[in-house]
Short mmCIF file of C-alpha atoms in Angstrom, two decimals:
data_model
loop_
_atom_site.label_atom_id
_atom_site.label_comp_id
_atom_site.label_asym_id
_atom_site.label_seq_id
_atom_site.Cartn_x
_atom_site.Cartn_y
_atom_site.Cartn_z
CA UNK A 1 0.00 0.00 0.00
CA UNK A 2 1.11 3.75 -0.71
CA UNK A 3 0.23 6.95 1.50
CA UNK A 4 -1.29 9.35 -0.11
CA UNK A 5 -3.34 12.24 0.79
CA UNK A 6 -6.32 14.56 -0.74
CA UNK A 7 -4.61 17.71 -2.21
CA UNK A 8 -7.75 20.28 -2.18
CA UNK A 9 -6.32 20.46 1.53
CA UNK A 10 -4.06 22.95 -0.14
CA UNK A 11 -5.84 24.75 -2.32
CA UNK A 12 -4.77 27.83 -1.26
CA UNK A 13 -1.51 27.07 -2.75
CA UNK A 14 -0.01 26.64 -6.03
CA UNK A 15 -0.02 23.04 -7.26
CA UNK A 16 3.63 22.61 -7.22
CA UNK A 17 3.82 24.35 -3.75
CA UNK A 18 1.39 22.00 -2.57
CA UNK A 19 3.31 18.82 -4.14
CA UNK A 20 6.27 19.91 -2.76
CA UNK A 21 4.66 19.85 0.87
CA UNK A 22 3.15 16.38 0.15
CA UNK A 23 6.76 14.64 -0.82
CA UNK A 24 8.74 16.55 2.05
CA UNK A 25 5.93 14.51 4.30
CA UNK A 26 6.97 11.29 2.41
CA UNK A 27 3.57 10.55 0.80
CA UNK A 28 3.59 8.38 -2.64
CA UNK A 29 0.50 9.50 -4.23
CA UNK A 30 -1.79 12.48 -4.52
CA UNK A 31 -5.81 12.69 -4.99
CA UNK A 32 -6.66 15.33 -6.85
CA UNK A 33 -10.09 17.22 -6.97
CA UNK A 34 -11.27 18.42 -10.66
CA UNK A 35 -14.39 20.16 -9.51
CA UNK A 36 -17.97 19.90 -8.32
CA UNK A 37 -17.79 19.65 -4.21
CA UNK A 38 -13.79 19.46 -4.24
CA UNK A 39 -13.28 22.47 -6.45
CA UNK A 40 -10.65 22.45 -9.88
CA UNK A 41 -7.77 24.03 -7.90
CA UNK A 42 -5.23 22.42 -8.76
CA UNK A 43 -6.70 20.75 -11.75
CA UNK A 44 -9.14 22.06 -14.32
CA UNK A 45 -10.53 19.68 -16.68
CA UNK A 46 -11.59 22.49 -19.19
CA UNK A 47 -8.19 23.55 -19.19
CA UNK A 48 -6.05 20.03 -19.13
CA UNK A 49 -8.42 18.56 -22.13
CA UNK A 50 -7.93 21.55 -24.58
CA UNK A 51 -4.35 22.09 -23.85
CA UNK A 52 -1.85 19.29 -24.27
CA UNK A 53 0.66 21.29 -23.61
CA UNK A 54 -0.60 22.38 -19.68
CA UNK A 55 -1.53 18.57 -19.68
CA UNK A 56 1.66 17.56 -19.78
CA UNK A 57 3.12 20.06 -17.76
CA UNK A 58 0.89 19.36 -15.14
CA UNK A 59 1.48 14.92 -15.77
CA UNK A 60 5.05 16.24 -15.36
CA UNK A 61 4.70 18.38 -12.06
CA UNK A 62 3.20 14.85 -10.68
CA UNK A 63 5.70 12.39 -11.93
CA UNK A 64 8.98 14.49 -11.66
CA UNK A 65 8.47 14.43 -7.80
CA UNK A 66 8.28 10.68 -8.19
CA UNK A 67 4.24 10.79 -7.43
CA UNK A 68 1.18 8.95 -8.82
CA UNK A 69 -2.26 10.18 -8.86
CA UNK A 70 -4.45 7.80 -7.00
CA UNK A 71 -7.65 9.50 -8.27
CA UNK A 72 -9.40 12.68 -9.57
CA UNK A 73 -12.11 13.40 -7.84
CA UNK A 74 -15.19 15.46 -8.60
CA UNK A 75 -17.69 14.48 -5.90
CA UNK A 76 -21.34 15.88 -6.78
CA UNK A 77 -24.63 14.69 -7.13
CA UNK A 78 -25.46 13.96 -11.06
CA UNK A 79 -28.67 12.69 -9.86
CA UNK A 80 -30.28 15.89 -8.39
CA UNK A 81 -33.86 16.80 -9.92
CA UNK A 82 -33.34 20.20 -10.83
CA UNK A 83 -31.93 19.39 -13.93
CA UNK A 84 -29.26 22.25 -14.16
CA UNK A 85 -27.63 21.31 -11.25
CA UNK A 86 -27.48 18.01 -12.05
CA UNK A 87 -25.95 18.54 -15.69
CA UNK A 88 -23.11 20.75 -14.07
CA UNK A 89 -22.53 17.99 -11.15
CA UNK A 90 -22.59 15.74 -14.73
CA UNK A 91 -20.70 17.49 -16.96
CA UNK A 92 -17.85 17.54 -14.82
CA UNK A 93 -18.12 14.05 -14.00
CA UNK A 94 -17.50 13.08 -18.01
CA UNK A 95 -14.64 15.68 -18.28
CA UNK A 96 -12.69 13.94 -14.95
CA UNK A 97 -12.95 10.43 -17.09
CA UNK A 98 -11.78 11.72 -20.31
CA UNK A 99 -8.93 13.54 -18.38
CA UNK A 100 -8.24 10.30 -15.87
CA UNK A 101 -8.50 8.51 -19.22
CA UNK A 102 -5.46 10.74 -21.11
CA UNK A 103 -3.32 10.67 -17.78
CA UNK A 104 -3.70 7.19 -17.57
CA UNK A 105 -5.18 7.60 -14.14
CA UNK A 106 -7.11 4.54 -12.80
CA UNK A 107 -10.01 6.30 -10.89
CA UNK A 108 -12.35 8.79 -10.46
CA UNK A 109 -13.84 9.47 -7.04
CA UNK A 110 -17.27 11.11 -6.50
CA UNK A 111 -21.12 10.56 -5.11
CA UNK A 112 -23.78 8.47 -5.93
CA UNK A 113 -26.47 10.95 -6.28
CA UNK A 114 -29.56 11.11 -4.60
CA UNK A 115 -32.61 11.68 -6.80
CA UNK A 116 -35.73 13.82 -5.78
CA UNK A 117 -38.82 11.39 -4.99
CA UNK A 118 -40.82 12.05 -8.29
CA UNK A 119 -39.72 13.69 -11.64
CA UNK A 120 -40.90 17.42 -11.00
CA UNK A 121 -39.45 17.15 -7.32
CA UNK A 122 -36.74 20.03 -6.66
CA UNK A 123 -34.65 18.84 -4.00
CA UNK A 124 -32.80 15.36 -3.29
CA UNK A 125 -35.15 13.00 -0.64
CA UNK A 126 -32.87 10.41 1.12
CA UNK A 127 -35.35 8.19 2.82
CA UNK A 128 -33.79 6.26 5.26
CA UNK A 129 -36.33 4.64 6.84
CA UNK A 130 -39.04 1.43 5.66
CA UNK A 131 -42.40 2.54 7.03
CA UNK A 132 -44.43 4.64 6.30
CA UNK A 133 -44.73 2.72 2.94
CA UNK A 134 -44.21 6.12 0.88
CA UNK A 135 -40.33 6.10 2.01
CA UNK A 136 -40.34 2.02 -0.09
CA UNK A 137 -41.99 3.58 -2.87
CA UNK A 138 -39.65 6.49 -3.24
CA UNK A 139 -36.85 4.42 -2.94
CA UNK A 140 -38.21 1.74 -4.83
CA UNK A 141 -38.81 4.73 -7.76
CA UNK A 142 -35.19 6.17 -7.18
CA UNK A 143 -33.44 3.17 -8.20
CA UNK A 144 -35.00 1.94 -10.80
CA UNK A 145 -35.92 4.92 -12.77
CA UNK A 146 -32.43 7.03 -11.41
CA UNK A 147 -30.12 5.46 -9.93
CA UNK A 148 -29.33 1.96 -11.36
CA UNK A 149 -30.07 3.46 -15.34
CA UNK A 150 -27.63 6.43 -14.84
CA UNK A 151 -24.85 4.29 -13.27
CA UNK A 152 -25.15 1.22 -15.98
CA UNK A 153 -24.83 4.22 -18.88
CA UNK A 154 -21.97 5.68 -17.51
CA UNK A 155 -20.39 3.05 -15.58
CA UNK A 156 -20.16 1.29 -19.21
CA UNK A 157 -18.79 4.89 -20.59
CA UNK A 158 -15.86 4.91 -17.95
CA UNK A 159 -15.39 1.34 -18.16
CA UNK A 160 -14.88 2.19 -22.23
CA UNK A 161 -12.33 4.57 -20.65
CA UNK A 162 -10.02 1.89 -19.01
CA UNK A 163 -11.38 4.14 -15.65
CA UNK A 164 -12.96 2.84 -12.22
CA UNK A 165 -15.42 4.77 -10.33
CA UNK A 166 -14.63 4.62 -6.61
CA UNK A 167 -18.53 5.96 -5.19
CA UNK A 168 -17.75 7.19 -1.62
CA UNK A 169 -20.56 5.78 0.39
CA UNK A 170 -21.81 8.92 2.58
CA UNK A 171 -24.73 10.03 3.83
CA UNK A 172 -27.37 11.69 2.20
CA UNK A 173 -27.14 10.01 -0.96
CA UNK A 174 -28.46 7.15 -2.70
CA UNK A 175 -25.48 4.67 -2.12
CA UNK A 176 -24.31 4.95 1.70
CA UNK A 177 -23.64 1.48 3.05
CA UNK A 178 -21.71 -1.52 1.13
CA UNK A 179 -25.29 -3.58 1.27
CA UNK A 180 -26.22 -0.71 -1.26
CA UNK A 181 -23.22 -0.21 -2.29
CA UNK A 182 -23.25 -4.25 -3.73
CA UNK A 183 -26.31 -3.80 -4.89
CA UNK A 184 -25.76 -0.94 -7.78
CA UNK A 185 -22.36 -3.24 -8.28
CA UNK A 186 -24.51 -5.93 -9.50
CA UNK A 187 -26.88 -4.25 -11.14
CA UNK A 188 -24.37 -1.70 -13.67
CA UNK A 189 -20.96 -3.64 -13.29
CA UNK A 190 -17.99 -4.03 -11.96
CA UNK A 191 -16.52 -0.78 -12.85
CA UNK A 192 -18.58 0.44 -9.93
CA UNK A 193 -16.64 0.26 -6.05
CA UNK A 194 -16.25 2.06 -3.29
CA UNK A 195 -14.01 4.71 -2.47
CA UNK A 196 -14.45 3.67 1.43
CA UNK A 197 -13.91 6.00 4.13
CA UNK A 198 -14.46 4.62 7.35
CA UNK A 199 -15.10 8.20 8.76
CA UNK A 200 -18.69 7.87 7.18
CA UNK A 201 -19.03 3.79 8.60
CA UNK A 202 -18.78 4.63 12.04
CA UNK A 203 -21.20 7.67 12.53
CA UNK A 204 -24.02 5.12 10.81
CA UNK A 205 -23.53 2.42 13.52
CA UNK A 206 -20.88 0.28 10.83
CA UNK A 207 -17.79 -1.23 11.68
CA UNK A 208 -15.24 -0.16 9.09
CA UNK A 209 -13.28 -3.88 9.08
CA UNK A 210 -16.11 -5.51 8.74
CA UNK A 211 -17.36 -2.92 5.83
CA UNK A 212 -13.86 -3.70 4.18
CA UNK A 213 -14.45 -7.80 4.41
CA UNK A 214 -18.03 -7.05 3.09
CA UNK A 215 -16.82 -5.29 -0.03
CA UNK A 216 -13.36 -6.61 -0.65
CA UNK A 217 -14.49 -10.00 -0.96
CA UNK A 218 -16.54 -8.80 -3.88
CA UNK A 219 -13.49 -7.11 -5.60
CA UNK A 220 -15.48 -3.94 -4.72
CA UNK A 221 -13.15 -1.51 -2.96
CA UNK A 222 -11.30 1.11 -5.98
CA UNK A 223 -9.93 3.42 -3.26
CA UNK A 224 -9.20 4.46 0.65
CA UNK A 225 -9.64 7.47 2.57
CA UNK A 226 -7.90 7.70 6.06
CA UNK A 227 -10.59 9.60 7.98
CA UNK A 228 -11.56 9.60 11.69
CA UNK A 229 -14.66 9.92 13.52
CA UNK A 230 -15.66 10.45 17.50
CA UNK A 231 -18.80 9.97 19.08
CA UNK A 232 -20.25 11.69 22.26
CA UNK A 233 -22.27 9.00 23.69
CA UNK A 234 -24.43 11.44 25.54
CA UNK A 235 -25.37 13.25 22.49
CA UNK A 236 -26.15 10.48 20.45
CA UNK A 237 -28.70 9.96 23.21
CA UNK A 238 -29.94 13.50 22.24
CA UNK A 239 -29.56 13.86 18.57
CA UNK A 240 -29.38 10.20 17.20
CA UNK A 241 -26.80 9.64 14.61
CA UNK A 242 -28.40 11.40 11.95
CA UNK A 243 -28.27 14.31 13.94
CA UNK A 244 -28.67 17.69 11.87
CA UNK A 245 -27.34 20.28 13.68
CA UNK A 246 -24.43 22.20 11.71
CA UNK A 247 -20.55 20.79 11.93
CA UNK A 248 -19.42 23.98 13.57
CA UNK A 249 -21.62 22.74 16.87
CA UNK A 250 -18.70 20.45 17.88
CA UNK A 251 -19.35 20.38 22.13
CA UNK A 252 -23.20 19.12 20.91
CA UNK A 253 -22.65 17.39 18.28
CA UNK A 254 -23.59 13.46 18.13
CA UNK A 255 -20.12 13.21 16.16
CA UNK A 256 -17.71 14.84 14.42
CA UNK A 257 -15.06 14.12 11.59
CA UNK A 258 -11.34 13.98 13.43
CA UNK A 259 -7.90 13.40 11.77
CA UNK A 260 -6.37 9.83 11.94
CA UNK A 261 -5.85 8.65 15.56
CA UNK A 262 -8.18 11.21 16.89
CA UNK A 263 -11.18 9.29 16.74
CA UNK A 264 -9.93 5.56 17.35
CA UNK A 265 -7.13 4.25 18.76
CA UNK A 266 -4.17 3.07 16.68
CA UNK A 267 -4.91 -0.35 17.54
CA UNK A 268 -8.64 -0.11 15.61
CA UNK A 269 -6.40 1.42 12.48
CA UNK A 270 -3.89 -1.28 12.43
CA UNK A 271 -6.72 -3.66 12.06
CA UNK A 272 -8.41 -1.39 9.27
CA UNK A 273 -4.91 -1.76 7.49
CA UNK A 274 -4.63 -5.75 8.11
CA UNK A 275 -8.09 -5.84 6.63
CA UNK A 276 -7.55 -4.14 3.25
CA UNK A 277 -4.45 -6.50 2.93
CA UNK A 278 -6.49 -9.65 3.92
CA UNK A 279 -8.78 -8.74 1.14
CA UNK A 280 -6.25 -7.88 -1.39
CA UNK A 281 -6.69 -3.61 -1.59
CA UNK A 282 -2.79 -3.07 -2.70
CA UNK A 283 -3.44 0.59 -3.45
CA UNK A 284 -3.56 3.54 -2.16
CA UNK A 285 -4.53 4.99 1.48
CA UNK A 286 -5.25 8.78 1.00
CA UNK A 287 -5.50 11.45 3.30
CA UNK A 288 -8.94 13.14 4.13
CA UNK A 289 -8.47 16.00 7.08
CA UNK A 290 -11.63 17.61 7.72
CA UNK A 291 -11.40 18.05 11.74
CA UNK A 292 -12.37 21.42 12.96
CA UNK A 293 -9.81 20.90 15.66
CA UNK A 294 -7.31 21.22 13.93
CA UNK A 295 -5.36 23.30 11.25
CA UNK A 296 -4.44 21.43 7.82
CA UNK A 297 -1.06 21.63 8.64
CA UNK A 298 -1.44 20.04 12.04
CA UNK A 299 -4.21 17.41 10.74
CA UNK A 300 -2.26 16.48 8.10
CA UNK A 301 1.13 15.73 9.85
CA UNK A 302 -0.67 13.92 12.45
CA UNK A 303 -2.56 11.48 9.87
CA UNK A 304 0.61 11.52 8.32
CA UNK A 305 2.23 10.46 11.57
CA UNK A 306 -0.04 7.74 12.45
CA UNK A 307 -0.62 6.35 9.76
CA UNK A 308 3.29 5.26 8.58
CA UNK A 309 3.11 3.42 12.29
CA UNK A 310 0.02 1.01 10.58
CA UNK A 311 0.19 1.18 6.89
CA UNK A 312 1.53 -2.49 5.42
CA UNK A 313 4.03 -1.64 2.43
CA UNK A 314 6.51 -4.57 1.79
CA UNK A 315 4.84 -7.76 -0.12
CA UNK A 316 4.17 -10.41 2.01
CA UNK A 317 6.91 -13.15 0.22
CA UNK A 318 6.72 -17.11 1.57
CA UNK A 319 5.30 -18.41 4.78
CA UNK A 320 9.14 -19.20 5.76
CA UNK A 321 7.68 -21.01 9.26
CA UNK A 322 4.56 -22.84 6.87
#
């Protein structure tokens, strides 16, 4: 496995600053956001696809510092009713292919979606619960008129593309958990897998090794993210785990997103990193920070920190004692 990290963390610098930064840490790969959610920083499709030139200038920025790119990423919801948002959240989604596709990049990150519950609806509707029976029927509607048609068209057009599409299962959109996660696999291919981050397993109640069995049995894990949550007991009791109350509310929130270490032990990440290798995940573990604790430079160094103690590297060779 390599470390890598997701570079809109520095998107207030330069791209070459910021890959300088990344290989004095002694990171391997670099994520790189191309728009929608993550923002185009560091890495405009528009610009890359119409300029070979700044294309290869930028491949070169990568490679020269002895770097891969894990993934672009363009997280968004191509799904969303109002049908202008959803054709930007789109478009950009079929530029970051055809650019992963000319850099010979193996992945592109982003969302399911999350539909509306009828076709003149204007904002997504994530049921989440069976009863009352309108919540089955919305979902029941989502998939097979949204979700599962959208995802076999472009699956297939990415799959065309020699390209992967790592869905990060999150909440709030249509695929969240690997059960569902499985179940648009089977249903539009095998060029659909997760981009797991076990930040977004714990706060629904799942246990990330067990998540990481589930799917990597099936083949269906494209990429990592190394992402922490805690959880305040007492205000689950308050707020549930879907609580809704704004991530600035840390002291009453049910949980909140920490940096690497922050959230669970070392111990619980060790076994998170003996689990991808049971399964076979060889790839890349990259670098979320998104805890309001803590600056991006202090986030960072810490994941950084932590996560060289866990992270398998070295093949495994013979069973010399077998």
């Amino acid at each position: 496995m390599k470390l890598g990290v997701f570079a809109v963390l520095f998107a207030d610098r330069p791209l070459e600053e910021a890959l300088d930064l990344i290989v004095s840490k002694g990171l391997q790969a670099v994520e790189i956001g191309t728009g929608n959610y993550p923002g185009n920083t560091h890495c405009n499709p528009d610009v890359l696809l119409q300029d070979d030139a700044k294309l290869q200038a930028f491949k070169h920025a990568v490679e020269s510092r002895g770097l891969i790119i894990s993934a672009l990423s363009c997280h968004g919801n191509a799904l969303h009713p109002q049908k202008a948002i959803a054709k930007d959240f789109h478009d950009t989604f079929v530029k970051t292919v055809d650019l992963a596709e000319r850099l010979g990049v193996p992945v592109v990150n982003t969302f399911s979606g999350c539909p509306g519950d009828h076709e003149d609806a204007k904002y997504p509707n994530w049921p989440v619960a069976p009863w009352p029976n309108d919540y089955q029927e919305i979902l029941k509607w989502q998939w097979e008129e949204k979700v599962i048609p959208y995802w076999t068209e472009w699956g297939k057009y990415a799959s065309d593309r020699n390209v992967k599409i790592g869905l990060e299962l999150h909440g709030g959109f249509s695929v969240h958990t690997p059960g569902n996660m499985l179940r648009l696999r089977e249903a539009a291919g095998e060029v659909i897998g997760a981009n797991l981050d076990p930040s977004h397993m714990w706060w629904q109640g799942i246990d990330p090794v067990q998540a990481i069995q589930i799917l990597g049995r099936a083949g269906a894990i494209h990429h990592f993210h190394a992402k922490d949550t805690s959880i305040d007991t007492n205000n689950v009791n308050k707020h549930g785990v879907t609580d809704m109350q704004s991530y600035t509310l840390m002291l009453d929130r049910a949980w909140q997103f920490r940096t690497v270490g922050y959230g669970h032990d070392m111990k619980v990440w060790a076994d998170i990193m003996s689990a991808l290798r049971l399964v076979g995940y060889d790839y890349v573990v990259s670098i979320e920070h998104e805890d309001g604790m803590m600056s991006v430079e202090e986030g960072f160094s810490k994941a950084v920190s932590n996560l060289q103690q866990v992270l398998i590297t070295e093949p495994v060779g013979q069973m010399w004692w077998v």
